[in-house]
Amino acid sequence: DTGVSQDPRHKITKRGQNVTFRCDPISEHNRLYWYRQTLGQGPEFLTYFQNEAQLEKSRLLSDRFSAERPKGSFSTLEIQRTEQGDSAMYLCASSLGQTNEQFFGPGTRLTVL
Amino acid sequence: GNSVTQMEGPVTLSEEAFLTINCTYTATGYPSLFWYVQYPGEGLQLLLKATKADDKGSNKGFEATYRKETTSFHLEKGSVQVSDSAVYFCARYLNNAGNMLTFGGGTRLMVKP
């Protein structure tokens, strides 16, 4: 399968714990995006990378959130000191160059107890 | 501001009925417009897109026309099937505005046999 993959698919954690999610984009896609989707809502933009550079960050991305894309391929999203309000589906998407068509992964569903 | 508004669901139809899901957008430029579909338990999939005014996107019997004068991108299908049951998201992409997709809240479609 050559689509966007995300790991894990589901994560249940206790409040205050740290979690890390991984996204593997479509090979050779230079842009990578993170979105968050809460129940019954549309996805909301969190951040995006062009190659290894993080070029945009939403105000939704508090200082407890950090994202990296060290080699311009896979990306990680870490949430420190999780809160119940962080419970959501975290979506990753990738695109190639200047095209505006983004391809989405299946998402990681986070539940904070 | 820049936003996307779509009709709230759920929309419940019988098989072979005509479907319209309304979507309007605000933007200070000339966005590209998209419809994404999310089937139960799956990730977002691009359904169709239009990149300039009067363009018509179409796929799998679905159509949407980019109407600049009414800032709308309504999704239509002449005859829905049970397999079309899903959540549909309208989205806008505006170059030089964060390079992210801005999504509407989603509309759940339920098609009954």
Tab-separated table of C-alpha atoms in Angstrom:
chain	number	residue	atom	x	y	z
A	1	ASP	CA	0.000	0.000	0.000
A	2	THR	CA	1.539	3.327	-1.012
A	3	GLY	CA	-0.865	5.640	0.789
A	4	VAL	CA	-0.319	7.715	3.898
A	5	SER	CA	0.058	5.535	6.972
A	6	GLN	CA	-0.274	6.439	10.631
A	7	ASP	CA	0.694	4.611	13.776
A	8	PRO	CA	-0.858	3.772	16.132
A	9	ARG	CA	-4.442	3.716	14.955
A	10	HIS	CA	-5.744	3.981	18.489
A	11	LYS	CA	-4.186	5.265	21.696
A	12	ILE	CA	-5.705	5.337	25.151
A	13	THR	CA	-3.758	7.178	27.809
A	14	LYS	CA	-4.205	8.689	31.225
A	15	ARG	CA	-4.263	12.406	31.778
A	16	GLY	CA	-0.784	13.800	32.267
A	17	GLN	CA	0.996	11.188	30.164
A	18	ASN	CA	2.969	11.942	27.023
A	19	VAL	CA	2.036	10.391	23.679
A	20	THR	CA	3.729	10.310	20.295
A	21	PHE	CA	2.170	9.571	16.932
A	22	ARG	CA	3.900	8.773	13.679
A	23	CYS	CA	2.951	9.563	10.102
A	24	ASP	CA	4.544	8.139	6.973
A	25	PRO	CA	3.556	10.190	3.926
A	26	ILE	CA	3.320	9.037	0.354
A	27	SER	CA	6.821	8.513	-0.913
A	28	GLU	CA	8.343	11.656	-2.457
A	29	HIS	CA	5.573	13.926	-1.202
A	30	ASN	CA	7.446	16.926	0.128
A	31	ARG	CA	4.575	18.487	2.086
A	32	LEU	CA	3.139	16.949	5.221
A	33	TYR	CA	0.218	18.219	7.283
A	34	TRP	CA	-1.276	17.457	10.683
A	35	TYR	CA	-4.952	18.069	11.421
A	36	ARG	CA	-7.138	17.367	14.432
A	37	GLN	CA	-10.739	16.225	14.175
A	38	THR	CA	-13.106	16.128	17.123
A	39	LEU	CA	-16.359	14.206	17.102
A	40	GLY	CA	-18.916	15.696	14.747
A	41	GLN	CA	-16.581	18.372	13.444
A	42	GLY	CA	-14.446	18.883	10.396
A	43	PRO	CA	-10.665	18.557	10.601
A	44	GLU	CA	-8.761	21.575	11.880
A	45	PHE	CA	-5.268	22.430	10.724
A	46	LEU	CA	-2.444	22.060	13.236
A	47	THR	CA	0.829	22.384	11.345
A	48	TYR	CA	2.602	21.680	8.083
A	49	PHE	CA	6.067	20.850	6.837
A	50	GLN	CA	7.749	21.381	3.552
A	51	ASN	CA	10.520	18.829	3.533
A	52	GLU	CA	12.013	19.040	7.030
A	53	ALA	CA	11.026	22.667	7.646
A	54	GLN	CA	7.961	23.403	9.763
A	55	LEU	CA	6.455	26.380	7.942
A	56	GLU	CA	3.082	26.923	9.578
A	57	LYS	CA	1.670	26.346	13.050
A	58	SER	CA	-1.910	26.910	14.100
A	59	ARG	CA	-2.847	28.675	17.304
A	60	LEU	CA	-4.409	25.330	18.217
A	61	LEU	CA	-0.910	23.948	18.622
A	62	SER	CA	-0.198	24.795	22.236
A	63	ASP	CA	3.272	24.527	23.740
A	64	ARG	CA	2.417	20.984	24.864
A	65	PHE	CA	2.378	19.938	21.216
A	66	SER	CA	5.497	19.470	19.131
A	67	ALA	CA	5.923	18.081	15.648
A	68	GLU	CA	9.049	17.066	13.812
A	69	ARG	CA	10.026	15.818	10.400
A	70	PRO	CA	13.755	15.330	10.837
A	71	LYS	CA	14.682	13.861	7.475
A	72	GLY	CA	11.870	15.232	5.387
A	73	SER	CA	10.116	11.870	5.248
A	74	PHE	CA	8.105	10.588	8.238
A	75	SER	CA	6.820	12.935	10.907
A	76	THR	CA	6.033	12.628	14.603
A	77	LEU	CA	3.529	14.557	16.669
A	78	GLU	CA	4.094	14.539	20.419
A	79	ILE	CA	1.642	15.722	23.035
A	80	GLN	CA	3.052	16.263	26.510
A	81	ARG	CA	1.005	16.230	29.721
A	82	THR	CA	-2.133	15.154	27.902
A	83	GLU	CA	-5.481	16.611	28.904
A	84	GLN	CA	-8.968	15.231	28.350
A	85	GLY	CA	-9.555	17.981	25.802
A	86	ASP	CA	-6.827	16.469	23.649
A	87	SER	CA	-9.074	13.494	22.896
A	88	ALA	CA	-9.601	13.568	19.143
A	89	MET	CA	-8.646	11.967	15.850
A	90	TYR	CA	-5.248	13.166	14.658
A	91	LEU	CA	-4.982	13.132	10.886
A	92	CYS	CA	-1.915	13.309	8.723
A	93	ALA	CA	-1.931	14.275	5.060
A	94	SER	CA	0.702	14.734	2.376
A	95	SER	CA	0.934	16.464	-0.960
A	96	LEU	CA	3.444	16.954	-3.739
A	97	GLY	CA	4.948	20.308	-4.566
A	98	GLN	CA	2.557	23.112	-5.385
A	99	THR	CA	-0.433	20.853	-5.917
A	100	ASN	CA	-3.256	21.522	-3.508
A	101	GLU	CA	-4.524	17.944	-3.422
A	102	GLN	CA	-3.844	16.431	-0.028
A	103	PHE	CA	-3.985	12.709	0.631
A	104	PHE	CA	-5.039	11.672	4.107
A	105	GLY	CA	-4.028	8.801	6.322
A	106	PRO	CA	-6.499	6.779	8.418
A	107	GLY	CA	-5.819	8.829	11.528
A	108	THR	CA	-4.820	8.085	15.122
A	109	ARG	CA	-7.684	8.179	17.578
A	110	LEU	CA	-6.523	9.468	20.975
A	111	THR	CA	-8.582	8.959	24.114
A	112	VAL	CA	-7.386	10.662	27.275
A	113	LEU	CA	-8.960	9.258	30.433
B	1	GLY	CA	-12.691	35.730	7.826
B	2	ASN	CA	-11.969	32.671	5.762
B	3	SER	CA	-14.356	29.825	6.469
B	4	VAL	CA	-16.467	27.070	5.006
B	5	THR	CA	-20.107	26.480	5.962
B	6	GLN	CA	-22.082	23.418	4.999
B	7	MET	CA	-25.556	22.226	5.815
B	8	GLU	CA	-25.945	20.279	8.993
B	9	GLY	CA	-26.981	16.689	8.908
B	10	PRO	CA	-27.899	14.056	9.116
B	11	VAL	CA	-29.464	13.906	5.702
B	12	THR	CA	-31.583	10.797	5.320
B	13	LEU	CA	-32.657	9.705	1.856
B	14	SER	CA	-34.112	6.674	0.211
B	15	GLU	CA	-32.106	4.858	-2.420
B	16	GLU	CA	-32.261	6.531	-5.869
B	17	ALA	CA	-33.270	9.888	-4.396
B	18	PHE	CA	-31.636	13.143	-5.507
B	19	LEU	CA	-28.957	14.554	-3.203
B	20	THR	CA	-27.899	18.121	-2.555
B	21	ILE	CA	-25.502	19.124	0.196
B	22	ASN	CA	-24.988	22.871	0.365
B	23	CYS	CA	-21.583	24.447	0.885
B	24	THR	CA	-20.627	28.109	0.931
B	25	TYR	CA	-17.254	29.661	1.555
B	26	THR	CA	-15.707	32.978	2.367
B	27	ALA	CA	-12.286	33.917	1.091
B	28	THR	CA	-10.407	37.036	0.179
B	29	GLY	CA	-8.771	35.381	-2.791
B	30	TYR	CA	-9.500	32.653	-5.310
B	31	PRO	CA	-9.535	29.363	-3.465
B	32	SER	CA	-9.581	25.843	-4.769
B	33	LEU	CA	-12.604	23.929	-3.532
B	34	PHE	CA	-12.939	20.291	-2.587
B	35	TRP	CA	-15.374	17.680	-1.409
B	36	TYR	CA	-13.948	14.920	0.748
B	37	VAL	CA	-15.831	11.813	1.877
B	38	GLN	CA	-15.278	9.783	5.028
B	39	TYR	CA	-16.773	6.298	5.034
B	40	PRO	CA	-17.322	4.589	8.399
B	41	GLY	CA	-14.015	3.558	9.938
B	42	GLU	CA	-11.951	5.001	7.105
B	43	GLY	CA	-9.877	8.091	6.439
B	44	LEU	CA	-10.787	11.106	4.358
B	45	GLN	CA	-10.859	10.520	0.622
B	46	LEU	CA	-10.914	13.205	-2.020
B	47	LEU	CA	-14.209	12.972	-3.901
B	48	LEU	CA	-13.899	15.864	-6.334
B	49	LYS	CA	-12.380	19.297	-6.746
B	50	ALA	CA	-12.566	22.529	-8.729
B	51	THR	CA	-9.789	25.059	-8.975
B	52	LYS	CA	-11.413	28.079	-10.612
B	53	ALA	CA	-14.761	29.742	-11.104
B	54	ASP	CA	-17.326	27.828	-13.209
B	55	ASP	CA	-15.288	24.637	-13.061
B	56	LYS	CA	-17.332	21.518	-12.411
B	57	GLY	CA	-15.797	18.686	-10.430
B	58	SER	CA	-17.271	15.243	-10.868
B	59	ASN	CA	-16.612	11.714	-9.662
B	60	LYS	CA	-18.668	8.576	-8.998
B	61	GLY	CA	-21.857	10.333	-10.108
B	62	PHE	CA	-21.288	13.274	-7.765
B	63	GLU	CA	-20.920	16.795	-9.138
B	64	ALA	CA	-20.202	20.247	-7.762
B	65	THR	CA	-19.827	23.549	-9.612
B	66	TYR	CA	-17.596	26.392	-8.384
B	67	ARG	CA	-19.922	29.397	-8.246
B	68	LYS	CA	-17.958	32.550	-7.551
B	69	GLU	CA	-20.999	34.842	-7.691
B	70	THR	CA	-22.712	32.952	-4.889
B	71	THR	CA	-19.483	31.684	-3.241
B	72	SER	CA	-20.921	28.190	-3.290
B	73	PHE	CA	-19.830	24.657	-4.141
B	74	HIS	CA	-22.916	22.526	-3.597
B	75	LEU	CA	-22.573	18.752	-3.925
B	76	GLU	CA	-25.188	16.905	-5.990
B	77	LYS	CA	-25.934	13.377	-7.071
B	78	GLY	CA	-28.884	12.340	-9.171
B	79	SER	CA	-29.476	8.916	-7.648
B	80	VAL	CA	-27.893	7.928	-4.348
B	81	GLN	CA	-27.063	4.388	-3.284
B	82	VAL	CA	-26.842	2.797	0.134
B	83	SER	CA	-23.065	2.652	-0.360
B	84	ASP	CA	-22.966	6.476	-0.488
B	85	SER	CA	-23.756	6.604	3.230
B	86	ALA	CA	-20.856	8.532	4.728
B	87	VAL	CA	-19.839	11.941	6.057
B	88	TYR	CA	-19.117	14.558	3.411
B	89	PHE	CA	-16.794	17.508	4.005
B	90	CYS	CA	-16.506	20.635	1.915
B	91	ALA	CA	-13.074	22.254	2.039
B	92	ARG	CA	-11.249	25.298	0.752
B	93	TYR	CA	-7.555	25.715	-0.080
B	94	LEU	CA	-6.094	29.149	-0.532
B	95	ASN	CA	-2.520	29.601	-1.681
B	96	ASN	CA	-0.436	31.829	0.535
B	97	ALA	CA	-2.910	31.463	3.395
B	98	GLY	CA	-1.105	28.856	5.416
B	99	ASN	CA	-1.282	26.260	2.679
B	100	MET	CA	-3.834	24.325	4.695
B	101	LEU	CA	-7.303	23.042	3.949
B	102	THR	CA	-10.159	24.717	5.812
B	103	PHE	CA	-13.043	22.294	6.286
B	104	GLY	CA	-16.729	22.666	6.898
B	105	GLY	CA	-18.297	20.803	9.794
B	106	GLY	CA	-19.311	17.793	7.718
B	107	THR	CA	-22.693	16.436	6.665
B	108	ARG	CA	-23.680	12.881	7.461
B	109	LEU	CA	-25.634	11.176	4.696
B	110	MET	CA	-27.699	8.101	5.447
B	111	VAL	CA	-29.236	6.266	2.506
B	112	LYS	CA	-31.930	3.702	3.265
B	113	PRO	CA	-32.762	0.798	0.947
